[in-house]
């Protein structure tokens, strides 16, 4: 796999994943990503999109089965953030630091 650069179209990168994500998941992920800074690195953009999606779901008290696709998209965005880091050859220590920071930020969302 090739490295993912900020200027790459993240949607194209996602469509090239193996196995390819289901179309419905790709669509929800794409919507979440559109709201984020396109110039940001893919990993940063995916984590920010996941946090924004989770923040919205929590604010709207969305705890029904109808919100499951959005929760799956938020989860997928976090996964894709770390896959992008790996594809880009990010130093493992930096990936660990990003993961720890992401866990702290995401865990604080429920308290907002």
PDB file of N, CA and C in Angstrom:
ATOM      1  N   UNK A   1       0.834  -1.180   0.000  1.00  0.00           N
ATOM      2  CA  UNK A   1       0.000   0.000   0.000  1.00  0.00           C
ATOM      3  C   UNK A   1       0.876   1.238   0.000  1.00  0.00           C
ATOM      4  N   UNK A   2       0.387   2.277  -0.641  1.00  0.00           N
ATOM      5  CA  UNK A   2       1.166   3.503  -0.694  1.00  0.00           C
ATOM      6  C   UNK A   2       0.830   4.399   0.484  1.00  0.00           C
ATOM      7  N   UNK A   3       1.756   5.313   0.785  1.00  0.00           N
ATOM      8  CA  UNK A   3       1.549   6.252   1.876  1.00  0.00           C
ATOM      9  C   UNK A   3       0.396   7.183   1.533  1.00  0.00           C
ATOM     10  N   UNK A   4      -0.302   7.616   2.553  1.00  0.00           N
ATOM     11  CA  UNK A   4      -1.420   8.518   2.377  1.00  0.00           C
ATOM     12  C   UNK A   4      -0.953   9.921   2.722  1.00  0.00           C
ATOM     13  N   UNK A   5      -1.064  10.819   1.760  1.00  0.00           N
ATOM     14  CA  UNK A   5      -0.645  12.203   1.959  1.00  0.00           C
ATOM     15  C   UNK A   5      -1.885  13.065   2.149  1.00  0.00           C
ATOM     16  N   UNK A   6      -1.763  14.207   2.845  1.00  0.00           N
ATOM     17  CA  UNK A   6      -2.924  15.067   3.068  1.00  0.00           C
ATOM     18  C   UNK A   6      -3.616  15.480   1.780  1.00  0.00           C
ATOM     19  N   UNK A   7      -2.859  15.653   0.714  1.00  0.00           N
ATOM     20  CA  UNK A   7      -3.478  16.108  -0.528  1.00  0.00           C
ATOM     21  C   UNK A   7      -4.212  14.999  -1.277  1.00  0.00           C
ATOM     22  N   UNK A   8      -4.037  13.759  -0.853  1.00  0.00           N
ATOM     23  CA  UNK A   8      -4.754  12.649  -1.486  1.00  0.00           C
ATOM     24  C   UNK A   8      -6.239  12.731  -1.142  1.00  0.00           C
ATOM     25  N   UNK A   9      -7.048  12.244  -2.030  1.00  0.00           N
ATOM     26  CA  UNK A   9      -8.484  12.163  -1.753  1.00  0.00           C
ATOM     27  C   UNK A   9      -8.705  10.972  -0.829  1.00  0.00           C
ATOM     28  N   UNK A  10      -9.107  11.254   0.391  1.00  0.00           N
ATOM     29  CA  UNK A  10      -9.276  10.178   1.376  1.00  0.00           C
ATOM     30  C   UNK A  10     -10.349   9.191   0.929  1.00  0.00           C
ATOM     31  N   UNK A  11     -11.344   9.690   0.221  1.00  0.00           N
ATOM     32  CA  UNK A  11     -12.386   8.775  -0.246  1.00  0.00           C
ATOM     33  C   UNK A  11     -11.809   7.718  -1.181  1.00  0.00           C
ATOM     34  N   UNK A  12     -10.903   8.128  -2.039  1.00  0.00           N
ATOM     35  CA  UNK A  12     -10.259   7.181  -2.964  1.00  0.00           C
ATOM     36  C   UNK A  12      -9.428   6.171  -2.166  1.00  0.00           C
ATOM     37  N   UNK A  13      -8.736   6.660  -1.153  1.00  0.00           N
ATOM     38  CA  UNK A  13      -7.939   5.780  -0.299  1.00  0.00           C
ATOM     39  C   UNK A  13      -8.847   4.750   0.375  1.00  0.00           C
ATOM     40  N   UNK A  14      -9.983   5.211   0.888  1.00  0.00           N
ATOM     41  CA  UNK A  14     -10.910   4.297   1.556  1.00  0.00           C
ATOM     42  C   UNK A  14     -11.455   3.242   0.597  1.00  0.00           C
ATOM     43  N   UNK A  15     -11.779   3.666  -0.609  1.00  0.00           N
ATOM     44  CA  UNK A  15     -12.313   2.726  -1.595  1.00  0.00           C
ATOM     45  C   UNK A  15     -11.281   1.677  -1.994  1.00  0.00           C
ATOM     46  N   UNK A  16     -10.012   2.002  -1.805  1.00  0.00           N
ATOM     47  CA  UNK A  16      -8.951   1.068  -2.140  1.00  0.00           C
ATOM     48  C   UNK A  16      -8.581   0.114  -1.021  1.00  0.00           C
ATOM     49  N   UNK A  17      -9.247   0.228   0.124  1.00  0.00           N
ATOM     50  CA  UNK A  17      -8.948  -0.659   1.254  1.00  0.00           C
ATOM     51  C   UNK A  17      -9.334  -2.082   0.892  1.00  0.00           C
ATOM     52  N   UNK A  18      -8.609  -3.026   1.456  1.00  0.00           N
ATOM     53  CA  UNK A  18      -8.913  -4.432   1.257  1.00  0.00           C
ATOM     54  C   UNK A  18      -9.146  -5.070   2.617  1.00  0.00           C
ATOM     55  N   UNK A  19     -10.300  -5.620   2.858  1.00  0.00           N
ATOM     56  CA  UNK A  19     -11.445  -5.642   1.959  1.00  0.00           C
ATOM     57  C   UNK A  19     -12.090  -4.256   1.874  1.00  0.00           C
ATOM     58  N   UNK A  20     -12.759  -4.017   0.767  1.00  0.00           N
ATOM     59  CA  UNK A  20     -13.413  -2.724   0.560  1.00  0.00           C
ATOM     60  C   UNK A  20     -14.567  -2.585   1.551  1.00  0.00           C
ATOM     61  N   UNK A  21     -14.663  -1.420   2.206  1.00  0.00           N
ATOM     62  CA  UNK A  21     -15.780  -1.221   3.137  1.00  0.00           C
ATOM     63  C   UNK A  21     -17.119  -1.247   2.398  1.00  0.00           C
ATOM     64  N   UNK A  22     -18.173  -1.640   3.080  1.00  0.00           N
ATOM     65  CA  UNK A  22     -19.499  -1.620   2.455  1.00  0.00           C
ATOM     66  C   UNK A  22     -19.860  -0.203   2.009  1.00  0.00           C
ATOM     67  N   UNK A  23     -20.612  -0.099   0.931  1.00  0.00           N
ATOM     68  CA  UNK A  23     -20.984   1.203   0.385  1.00  0.00           C
ATOM     69  C   UNK A  23     -21.673   2.101   1.408  1.00  0.00           C
ATOM     70  N   UNK A  24     -22.558   1.537   2.204  1.00  0.00           N
ATOM     71  CA  UNK A  24     -23.284   2.344   3.199  1.00  0.00           C
ATOM     72  C   UNK A  24     -22.318   2.931   4.225  1.00  0.00           C
ATOM     73  N   UNK A  25     -21.331   2.147   4.633  1.00  0.00           N
ATOM     74  CA  UNK A  25     -20.338   2.650   5.585  1.00  0.00           C
ATOM     75  C   UNK A  25     -19.473   3.720   4.932  1.00  0.00           C
ATOM     76  N   UNK A  26     -19.042   3.477   3.706  1.00  0.00           N
ATOM     77  CA  UNK A  26     -18.249   4.476   2.989  1.00  0.00           C
ATOM     78  C   UNK A  26     -18.996   5.794   2.863  1.00  0.00           C
ATOM     79  N   UNK A  27     -20.276   5.732   2.602  1.00  0.00           N
ATOM     80  CA  UNK A  27     -21.073   6.948   2.447  1.00  0.00           C
ATOM     81  C   UNK A  27     -21.127   7.732   3.757  1.00  0.00           C
ATOM     82  N   UNK A  28     -21.336   7.046   4.865  1.00  0.00           N
ATOM     83  CA  UNK A  28     -21.400   7.737   6.160  1.00  0.00           C
ATOM     84  C   UNK A  28     -20.038   8.308   6.545  1.00  0.00           C
ATOM     85  N   UNK A  29     -18.993   7.569   6.290  1.00  0.00           N
ATOM     86  CA  UNK A  29     -17.637   8.046   6.574  1.00  0.00           C
ATOM     87  C   UNK A  29     -17.330   9.274   5.726  1.00  0.00           C
ATOM     88  N   UNK A  30     -17.701   9.237   4.457  1.00  0.00           N
ATOM     89  CA  UNK A  30     -17.439  10.366   3.559  1.00  0.00           C
ATOM     90  C   UNK A  30     -18.153  11.629   4.030  1.00  0.00           C
ATOM     91  N   UNK A  31     -19.384  11.488   4.478  1.00  0.00           N
ATOM     92  CA  UNK A  31     -20.131  12.646   4.985  1.00  0.00           C
ATOM     93  C   UNK A  31     -19.421  13.229   6.200  1.00  0.00           C
ATOM     94  N   UNK A  32     -18.983  12.380   7.105  1.00  0.00           N
ATOM     95  CA  UNK A  32     -18.298  12.860   8.306  1.00  0.00           C
ATOM     96  C   UNK A  32     -16.989  13.555   7.950  1.00  0.00           C
ATOM     97  N   UNK A  33     -16.285  13.032   6.976  1.00  0.00           N
ATOM     98  CA  UNK A  33     -14.989  13.612   6.586  1.00  0.00           C
ATOM     99  C   UNK A  33     -15.126  14.962   5.889  1.00  0.00           C
ATOM    100  N   UNK A  34     -16.215  15.171   5.195  1.00  0.00           N
ATOM    101  CA  UNK A  34     -16.397  16.427   4.446  1.00  0.00           C
ATOM    102  C   UNK A  34     -16.373  17.649   5.351  1.00  0.00           C
ATOM    103  N   UNK A  35     -16.734  17.472   6.603  1.00  0.00           N
ATOM    104  CA  UNK A  35     -16.780  18.600   7.531  1.00  0.00           C
ATOM    105  C   UNK A  35     -15.408  18.953   8.095  1.00  0.00           C
ATOM    106  N   UNK A  36     -14.417  18.132   7.816  1.00  0.00           N
ATOM    107  CA  UNK A  36     -13.092  18.338   8.402  1.00  0.00           C
ATOM    108  C   UNK A  36     -12.144  19.021   7.423  1.00  0.00           C
ATOM    109  N   UNK A  37     -11.077  19.577   7.961  1.00  0.00           N
ATOM    110  CA  UNK A  37     -10.061  20.309   7.201  1.00  0.00           C
ATOM    111  C   UNK A  37      -9.372  19.381   6.205  1.00  0.00           C
ATOM    112  N   UNK A  38      -9.589  19.634   4.913  1.00  0.00           N
ATOM    113  CA  UNK A  38      -9.020  18.777   3.869  1.00  0.00           C
ATOM    114  C   UNK A  38      -7.500  18.859   3.800  1.00  0.00           C
ATOM    115  N   UNK A  39      -6.917  19.888   4.365  1.00  0.00           N
ATOM    116  CA  UNK A  39      -5.461  20.007   4.312  1.00  0.00           C
ATOM    117  C   UNK A  39      -4.780  19.250   5.448  1.00  0.00           C
ATOM    118  N   UNK A  40      -5.566  18.774   6.411  1.00  0.00           N
ATOM    119  CA  UNK A  40      -5.005  18.040   7.547  1.00  0.00           C
ATOM    120  C   UNK A  40      -4.570  16.646   7.100  1.00  0.00           C
ATOM    121  N   UNK A  41      -3.572  16.089   7.779  1.00  0.00           N
ATOM    122  CA  UNK A  41      -3.190  14.705   7.486  1.00  0.00           C
ATOM    123  C   UNK A  41      -4.397  13.772   7.656  1.00  0.00           C
ATOM    124  N   UNK A  42      -4.414  12.714   6.891  1.00  0.00           N
ATOM    125  CA  UNK A  42      -5.546  11.797   6.897  1.00  0.00           C
ATOM    126  C   UNK A  42      -5.864  11.299   8.301  1.00  0.00           C
ATOM    127  N   UNK A  43      -4.859  10.913   9.065  1.00  0.00           N
ATOM    128  CA  UNK A  43      -5.116  10.396  10.411  1.00  0.00           C
ATOM    129  C   UNK A  43      -5.779  11.455  11.288  1.00  0.00           C
ATOM    130  N   UNK A  44      -5.297  12.686  11.223  1.00  0.00           N
ATOM    131  CA  UNK A  44      -5.900  13.767  12.016  1.00  0.00           C
ATOM    132  C   UNK A  44      -7.338  14.014  11.580  1.00  0.00           C
ATOM    133  N   UNK A  45      -7.535  14.026  10.285  1.00  0.00           N
ATOM    134  CA  UNK A  45      -8.871  14.282   9.734  1.00  0.00           C
ATOM    135  C   UNK A  45      -9.852  13.184  10.124  1.00  0.00           C
ATOM    136  N   UNK A  46      -9.418  11.944  10.060  1.00  0.00           N
ATOM    137  CA  UNK A  46     -10.303  10.831  10.411  1.00  0.00           C
ATOM    138  C   UNK A  46     -10.644  10.848  11.901  1.00  0.00           C
ATOM    139  N   UNK A  47      -9.659  11.122  12.757  1.00  0.00           N
ATOM    140  CA  UNK A  47      -9.940  11.192  14.191  1.00  0.00           C
ATOM    141  C   UNK A  47     -10.872  12.353  14.515  1.00  0.00           C
ATOM    142  N   UNK A  48     -10.649  13.499  13.893  1.00  0.00           N
ATOM    143  CA  UNK A  48     -11.517  14.655  14.136  1.00  0.00           C
ATOM    144  C   UNK A  48     -12.949  14.357  13.691  1.00  0.00           C
ATOM    145  N   UNK A  49     -13.091  13.688  12.552  1.00  0.00           N
ATOM    146  CA  UNK A  49     -14.424  13.347  12.057  1.00  0.00           C
ATOM    147  C   UNK A  49     -15.120  12.371  13.002  1.00  0.00           C
ATOM    148  N   UNK A  50     -14.371  11.417  13.525  1.00  0.00           N
ATOM    149  CA  UNK A  50     -14.940  10.460  14.460  1.00  0.00           C
ATOM    150  C   UNK A  50     -15.400  11.159  15.735  1.00  0.00           C
ATOM    151  N   UNK A  51     -14.563  12.032  16.253  1.00  0.00           N
ATOM    152  CA  UNK A  51     -14.927  12.763  17.469  1.00  0.00           C
ATOM    153  C   UNK A  51     -16.152  13.636  17.251  1.00  0.00           C
ATOM    154  N   UNK A  52     -16.219  14.305  16.121  1.00  0.00           N
ATOM    155  CA  UNK A  52     -17.376  15.160  15.826  1.00  0.00           C
ATOM    156  C   UNK A  52     -18.652  14.336  15.724  1.00  0.00           C
ATOM    157  N   UNK A  53     -18.551  13.195  15.086  1.00  0.00           N
ATOM    158  CA  UNK A  53     -19.711  12.320  14.943  1.00  0.00           C
ATOM    159  C   UNK A  53     -20.166  11.805  16.305  1.00  0.00           C
ATOM    160  N   UNK A  54     -19.242  11.356  17.122  1.00  0.00           N
ATOM    161  CA  UNK A  54     -19.592  10.888  18.471  1.00  0.00           C
ATOM    162  C   UNK A  54     -20.166  12.015  19.319  1.00  0.00           C
ATOM    163  N   UNK A  55     -19.582  13.200  19.220  1.00  0.00           N
ATOM    164  CA  UNK A  55     -20.070  14.358  19.971  1.00  0.00           C
ATOM    165  C   UNK A  55     -21.532  14.644  19.603  1.00  0.00           C
ATOM    166  N   UNK A  56     -21.830  14.611  18.310  1.00  0.00           N
ATOM    167  CA  UNK A  56     -23.204  14.859  17.860  1.00  0.00           C
ATOM    168  C   UNK A  56     -24.151  13.787  18.376  1.00  0.00           C
ATOM    169  N   UNK A  57     -23.750  12.530  18.270  1.00  0.00           N
ATOM    170  CA  UNK A  57     -24.603  11.443  18.741  1.00  0.00           C
ATOM    171  C   UNK A  57     -24.882  11.557  20.231  1.00  0.00           C
ATOM    172  N   UNK A  58     -23.865  11.881  20.996  1.00  0.00           N
ATOM    173  CA  UNK A  58     -24.048  12.030  22.442  1.00  0.00           C
ATOM    174  C   UNK A  58     -24.916  13.234  22.775  1.00  0.00           C
ATOM    175  N   UNK A  59     -24.727  14.337  22.072  1.00  0.00           N
ATOM    176  CA  UNK A  59     -25.514  15.546  22.322  1.00  0.00           C
ATOM    177  C   UNK A  59     -26.989  15.327  22.009  1.00  0.00           C
ATOM    178  N   UNK A  60     -27.241  14.514  20.997  1.00  0.00           N
ATOM    179  CA  UNK A  60     -28.626  14.235  20.590  1.00  0.00           C
ATOM    180  C   UNK A  60     -29.216  13.045  21.329  1.00  0.00           C
ATOM    181  N   UNK A  61     -28.447  12.493  22.288  1.00  0.00           N
ATOM    182  CA  UNK A  61     -28.878  11.334  23.067  1.00  0.00           C
ATOM    183  C   UNK A  61     -29.353  10.209  22.151  1.00  0.00           C
ATOM    184  N   UNK A  62     -28.580   9.968  21.125  1.00  0.00           N
ATOM    185  CA  UNK A  62     -28.909   8.947  20.130  1.00  0.00           C
ATOM    186  C   UNK A  62     -28.442   7.581  20.605  1.00  0.00           C
ATOM    187  N   UNK A  63     -29.341   6.867  21.220  1.00  0.00           N
ATOM    188  CA  UNK A  63     -28.984   5.551  21.750  1.00  0.00           C
ATOM    189  C   UNK A  63     -29.882   4.452  21.191  1.00  0.00           C
ATOM    190  N   UNK A  64     -30.504   4.717  20.060  1.00  0.00           N
ATOM    191  CA  UNK A  64     -31.391   3.711  19.470  1.00  0.00           C
ATOM    192  C   UNK A  64     -30.642   2.929  18.398  1.00  0.00           C
ATOM    193  N   UNK A  65     -31.260   1.868  17.943  1.00  0.00           N
ATOM    194  CA  UNK A  65     -30.659   1.046  16.881  1.00  0.00           C
ATOM    195  C   UNK A  65     -30.460   1.856  15.602  1.00  0.00           C
ATOM    196  N   UNK A  66     -31.274   2.876  15.417  1.00  0.00           N
ATOM    197  CA  UNK A  66     -31.170   3.700  14.212  1.00  0.00           C
ATOM    198  C   UNK A  66     -29.820   4.409  14.108  1.00  0.00           C
ATOM    199  N   UNK A  67     -29.157   4.585  15.228  1.00  0.00           N
ATOM    200  CA  UNK A  67     -27.866   5.284  15.212  1.00  0.00           C
ATOM    201  C   UNK A  67     -26.684   4.339  15.051  1.00  0.00           C
ATOM    202  N   UNK A  68     -26.958   3.052  14.998  1.00  0.00           N
ATOM    203  CA  UNK A  68     -25.868   2.076  14.864  1.00  0.00           C
ATOM    204  C   UNK A  68     -24.971   2.355  13.656  1.00  0.00           C
ATOM    205  N   UNK A  69     -25.516   2.692  12.491  1.00  0.00           N
ATOM    206  CA  UNK A  69     -24.618   2.981  11.357  1.00  0.00           C
ATOM    207  C   UNK A  69     -23.663   4.149  11.622  1.00  0.00           C
ATOM    208  N   UNK A  70     -24.139   5.168  12.341  1.00  0.00           N
ATOM    209  CA  UNK A  70     -23.260   6.290  12.671  1.00  0.00           C
ATOM    210  C   UNK A  70     -22.179   5.872  13.666  1.00  0.00           C
ATOM    211  N   UNK A  71     -22.542   5.026  14.623  1.00  0.00           N
ATOM    212  CA  UNK A  71     -21.542   4.522  15.571  1.00  0.00           C
ATOM    213  C   UNK A  71     -20.499   3.658  14.855  1.00  0.00           C
ATOM    214  N   UNK A  72     -20.947   2.860  13.911  1.00  0.00           N
ATOM    215  CA  UNK A  72     -20.008   2.059  13.122  1.00  0.00           C
ATOM    216  C   UNK A  72     -19.078   2.957  12.310  1.00  0.00           C
ATOM    217  N   UNK A  73     -19.621   4.036  11.761  1.00  0.00           N
ATOM    218  CA  UNK A  73     -18.789   4.974  10.998  1.00  0.00           C
ATOM    219  C   UNK A  73     -17.752   5.638  11.903  1.00  0.00           C
ATOM    220  N   UNK A  74     -18.155   6.024  13.101  1.00  0.00           N
ATOM    221  CA  UNK A  74     -17.213   6.643  14.047  1.00  0.00           C
ATOM    222  C   UNK A  74     -16.093   5.661  14.393  1.00  0.00           C
ATOM    223  N   UNK A  75     -16.461   4.415  14.629  1.00  0.00           N
ATOM    224  CA  UNK A  75     -15.472   3.381  14.923  1.00  0.00           C
ATOM    225  C   UNK A  75     -14.537   3.165  13.735  1.00  0.00           C
ATOM    226  N   UNK A  76     -15.110   3.101  12.547  1.00  0.00           N
ATOM    227  CA  UNK A  76     -14.305   2.893  11.340  1.00  0.00           C
ATOM    228  C   UNK A  76     -13.328   4.050  11.133  1.00  0.00           C
ATOM    229  N   UNK A  77     -13.768   5.273  11.398  1.00  0.00           N
ATOM    230  CA  UNK A  77     -12.887   6.433  11.229  1.00  0.00           C
ATOM    231  C   UNK A  77     -11.661   6.345  12.129  1.00  0.00           C
ATOM    232  N   UNK A  78     -11.849   5.872  13.349  1.00  0.00           N
ATOM    233  CA  UNK A  78     -10.700   5.703  14.250  1.00  0.00           C
ATOM    234  C   UNK A  78      -9.767   4.636  13.691  1.00  0.00           C
ATOM    235  N   UNK A  79     -10.328   3.537  13.250  1.00  0.00           N
ATOM    236  CA  UNK A  79      -9.514   2.473  12.650  1.00  0.00           C
ATOM    237  C   UNK A  79      -8.747   2.995  11.446  1.00  0.00           C
ATOM    238  N   UNK A  80      -9.429   3.719  10.569  1.00  0.00           N
ATOM    239  CA  UNK A  80      -8.789   4.240   9.366  1.00  0.00           C
ATOM    240  C   UNK A  80      -7.695   5.252   9.705  1.00  0.00           C
ATOM    241  N   UNK A  81      -7.868   5.992  10.779  1.00  0.00           N
ATOM    242  CA  UNK A  81      -6.827   6.943  11.182  1.00  0.00           C
ATOM    243  C   UNK A  81      -5.516   6.205  11.444  1.00  0.00           C
ATOM    244  N   UNK A  82      -5.602   5.102  12.147  1.00  0.00           N
ATOM    245  CA  UNK A  82      -4.387   4.367  12.476  1.00  0.00           C
ATOM    246  C   UNK A  82      -3.865   3.554  11.299  1.00  0.00           C
ATOM    247  N   UNK A  83      -4.748   3.112  10.428  1.00  0.00           N
ATOM    248  CA  UNK A  83      -4.286   2.467   9.196  1.00  0.00           C
ATOM    249  C   UNK A  83      -3.537   3.480   8.323  1.00  0.00           C
ATOM    250  N   UNK A  84      -4.045   4.696   8.271  1.00  0.00           N
ATOM    251  CA  UNK A  84      -3.383   5.740   7.480  1.00  0.00           C
ATOM    252  C   UNK A  84      -1.995   6.030   8.037  1.00  0.00           C
ATOM    253  N   UNK A  85      -1.897   6.105   9.365  1.00  0.00           N
ATOM    254  CA  UNK A  85      -0.583   6.305   9.994  1.00  0.00           C
ATOM    255  C   UNK A  85       0.372   5.181   9.610  1.00  0.00           C
ATOM    256  N   UNK A  86      -0.107   3.955   9.664  1.00  0.00           N
ATOM    257  CA  UNK A  86       0.720   2.805   9.330  1.00  0.00           C
ATOM    258  C   UNK A  86       1.142   2.855   7.865  1.00  0.00           C
ATOM    259  N   UNK A  87       0.183   3.153   6.991  1.00  0.00           N
ATOM    260  CA  UNK A  87       0.496   3.249   5.563  1.00  0.00           C
ATOM    261  C   UNK A  87       1.522   4.340   5.283  1.00  0.00           C
ATOM    262  N   UNK A  88       1.477   5.398   6.072  1.00  0.00           N
ATOM    263  CA  UNK A  88       2.399   6.524   5.871  1.00  0.00           C
ATOM    264  C   UNK A  88       3.768   6.262   6.488  1.00  0.00           C
ATOM    265  N   UNK A  89       3.916   5.135   7.179  1.00  0.00           N
ATOM    266  CA  UNK A  89       5.197   4.813   7.791  1.00  0.00           C
ATOM    267  C   UNK A  89       5.474   5.606   9.050  1.00  0.00           C
ATOM    268  N   UNK A  90       4.434   6.048   9.718  1.00  0.00           N
ATOM    269  CA  UNK A  90       4.586   6.810  10.958  1.00  0.00           C
ATOM    270  C   UNK A  90       5.317   5.968  11.999  1.00  0.00           C
ATOM    271  N   UNK A  91       6.205   6.606  12.720  1.00  0.00           N
ATOM    272  CA  UNK A  91       6.962   5.943  13.784  1.00  0.00           C
ATOM    273  C   UNK A  91       5.996   5.300  14.786  1.00  0.00           C
ATOM    274  N   UNK A  92       6.212   4.047  15.151  1.00  0.00           N
ATOM    275  CA  UNK A  92       5.305   3.374  16.091  1.00  0.00           C
ATOM    276  C   UNK A  92       5.106   4.129  17.407  1.00  0.00           C
ATOM    277  N   UNK A  93       6.128   4.784  17.894  1.00  0.00           N
ATOM    278  CA  UNK A  93       5.976   5.550  19.137  1.00  0.00           C
ATOM    279  C   UNK A  93       5.004   6.714  18.934  1.00  0.00           C
ATOM    280  N   UNK A  94       5.037   7.323  17.764  1.00  0.00           N
ATOM    281  CA  UNK A  94       4.103   8.413  17.466  1.00  0.00           C
ATOM    282  C   UNK A  94       2.678   7.882  17.338  1.00  0.00           C
ATOM    283  N   UNK A  95       2.535   6.694  16.780  1.00  0.00           N
ATOM    284  CA  UNK A  95       1.207   6.077  16.669  1.00  0.00           C
ATOM    285  C   UNK A  95       0.673   5.778  18.063  1.00  0.00           C
ATOM    286  N   UNK A  96       1.526   5.252  18.932  1.00  0.00           N
ATOM    287  CA  UNK A  96       1.120   4.989  20.318  1.00  0.00           C
ATOM    288  C   UNK A  96       0.676   6.277  21.012  1.00  0.00           C
ATOM    289  N   UNK A  97       1.422   7.344  20.819  1.00  0.00           N
ATOM    290  CA  UNK A  97       1.072   8.626  21.439  1.00  0.00           C
ATOM    291  C   UNK A  97      -0.255   9.142  20.898  1.00  0.00           C
ATOM    292  N   UNK A  98      -0.459   9.016  19.579  1.00  0.00           N
ATOM    293  CA  UNK A  98      -1.726   9.444  18.976  1.00  0.00           C
ATOM    294  C   UNK A  98      -2.879   8.619  19.549  1.00  0.00           C
ATOM    295  N   UNK A  99      -2.676   7.322  19.699  1.00  0.00           N
ATOM    296  CA  UNK A  99      -3.730   6.460  20.235  1.00  0.00           C
ATOM    297  C   UNK A  99      -4.089   6.856  21.662  1.00  0.00           C
ATOM    298  N   UNK A 100      -3.091   7.104  22.484  1.00  0.00           N
ATOM    299  CA  UNK A 100      -3.351   7.504  23.873  1.00  0.00           C
ATOM    300  C   UNK A 100      -4.107   8.829  23.924  1.00  0.00           C
ATOM    301  N   UNK A 101      -3.692   9.774  23.100  1.00  0.00           N
ATOM    302  CA  UNK A 101      -4.366  11.074  23.072  1.00  0.00           C
ATOM    303  C   UNK A 101      -5.798  10.934  22.569  1.00  0.00           C
ATOM    304  N   UNK A 102      -5.996  10.110  21.546  1.00  0.00           N
ATOM    305  CA  UNK A 102      -7.341   9.905  21.008  1.00  0.00           C
ATOM    306  C   UNK A 102      -8.245   9.255  22.049  1.00  0.00           C
ATOM    307  N   UNK A 103      -7.739   8.273  22.779  1.00  0.00           N
ATOM    308  CA  UNK A 103      -8.545   7.624  23.816  1.00  0.00           C
ATOM    309  C   UNK A 103      -8.956   8.627  24.892  1.00  0.00           C
ATOM    310  N   UNK A 104      -8.035   9.515  25.269  1.00  0.00           N
ATOM    311  CA  UNK A 104      -8.369  10.526  26.277  1.00  0.00           C
ATOM    312  C   UNK A 104      -9.463  11.468  25.757  1.00  0.00           C
ATOM    313  N   UNK A 105      -9.295  11.950  24.526  1.00  0.00           N
ATOM    314  CA  UNK A 105     -10.290  12.882  23.972  1.00  0.00           C
ATOM    315  C   UNK A 105     -11.655  12.216  23.822  1.00  0.00           C
ATOM    316  N   UNK A 106     -11.672  11.010  23.291  1.00  0.00           N
ATOM    317  CA  UNK A 106     -12.934  10.323  23.057  1.00  0.00           C
ATOM    318  C   UNK A 106     -13.617   9.990  24.390  1.00  0.00           C
ATOM    319  N   UNK A 107     -12.844   9.597  25.385  1.00  0.00           N
ATOM    320  CA  UNK A 107     -13.448   9.258  26.677  1.00  0.00           C
ATOM    321  C   UNK A 107     -14.046  10.472  27.359  1.00  0.00           C
ATOM    322  N   UNK A 108     -13.543  11.657  27.059  1.00  0.00           N
ATOM    323  CA  UNK A 108     -14.084  12.889  27.654  1.00  0.00           C
ATOM    324  C   UNK A 108     -15.373  13.350  26.991  1.00  0.00           C
ATOM    325  N   UNK A 109     -15.682  12.835  25.825  1.00  0.00           N
ATOM    326  CA  UNK A 109     -16.870  13.295  25.099  1.00  0.00           C
ATOM    327  C   UNK A 109     -18.157  13.080  25.889  1.00  0.00           C
ATOM    328  N   UNK A 110     -18.253  11.990  26.605  1.00  0.00           N
ATOM    329  CA  UNK A 110     -19.472  11.697  27.361  1.00  0.00           C
ATOM    330  C   UNK A 110     -19.720  12.715  28.470  1.00  0.00           C
ATOM    331  N   UNK A 111     -18.657  13.363  28.929  1.00  0.00           N
ATOM    332  CA  UNK A 111     -18.799  14.334  30.025  1.00  0.00           C
ATOM    333  C   UNK A 111     -19.165  15.729  29.526  1.00  0.00           C
ATOM    334  N   UNK A 112     -19.107  15.931  28.218  1.00  0.00           N
ATOM    335  CA  UNK A 112     -19.401  17.275  27.672  1.00  0.00           C
ATOM    336  C   UNK A 112     -20.870  17.596  27.752  1.00  0.00           C
TER     337      UNK A 112
END
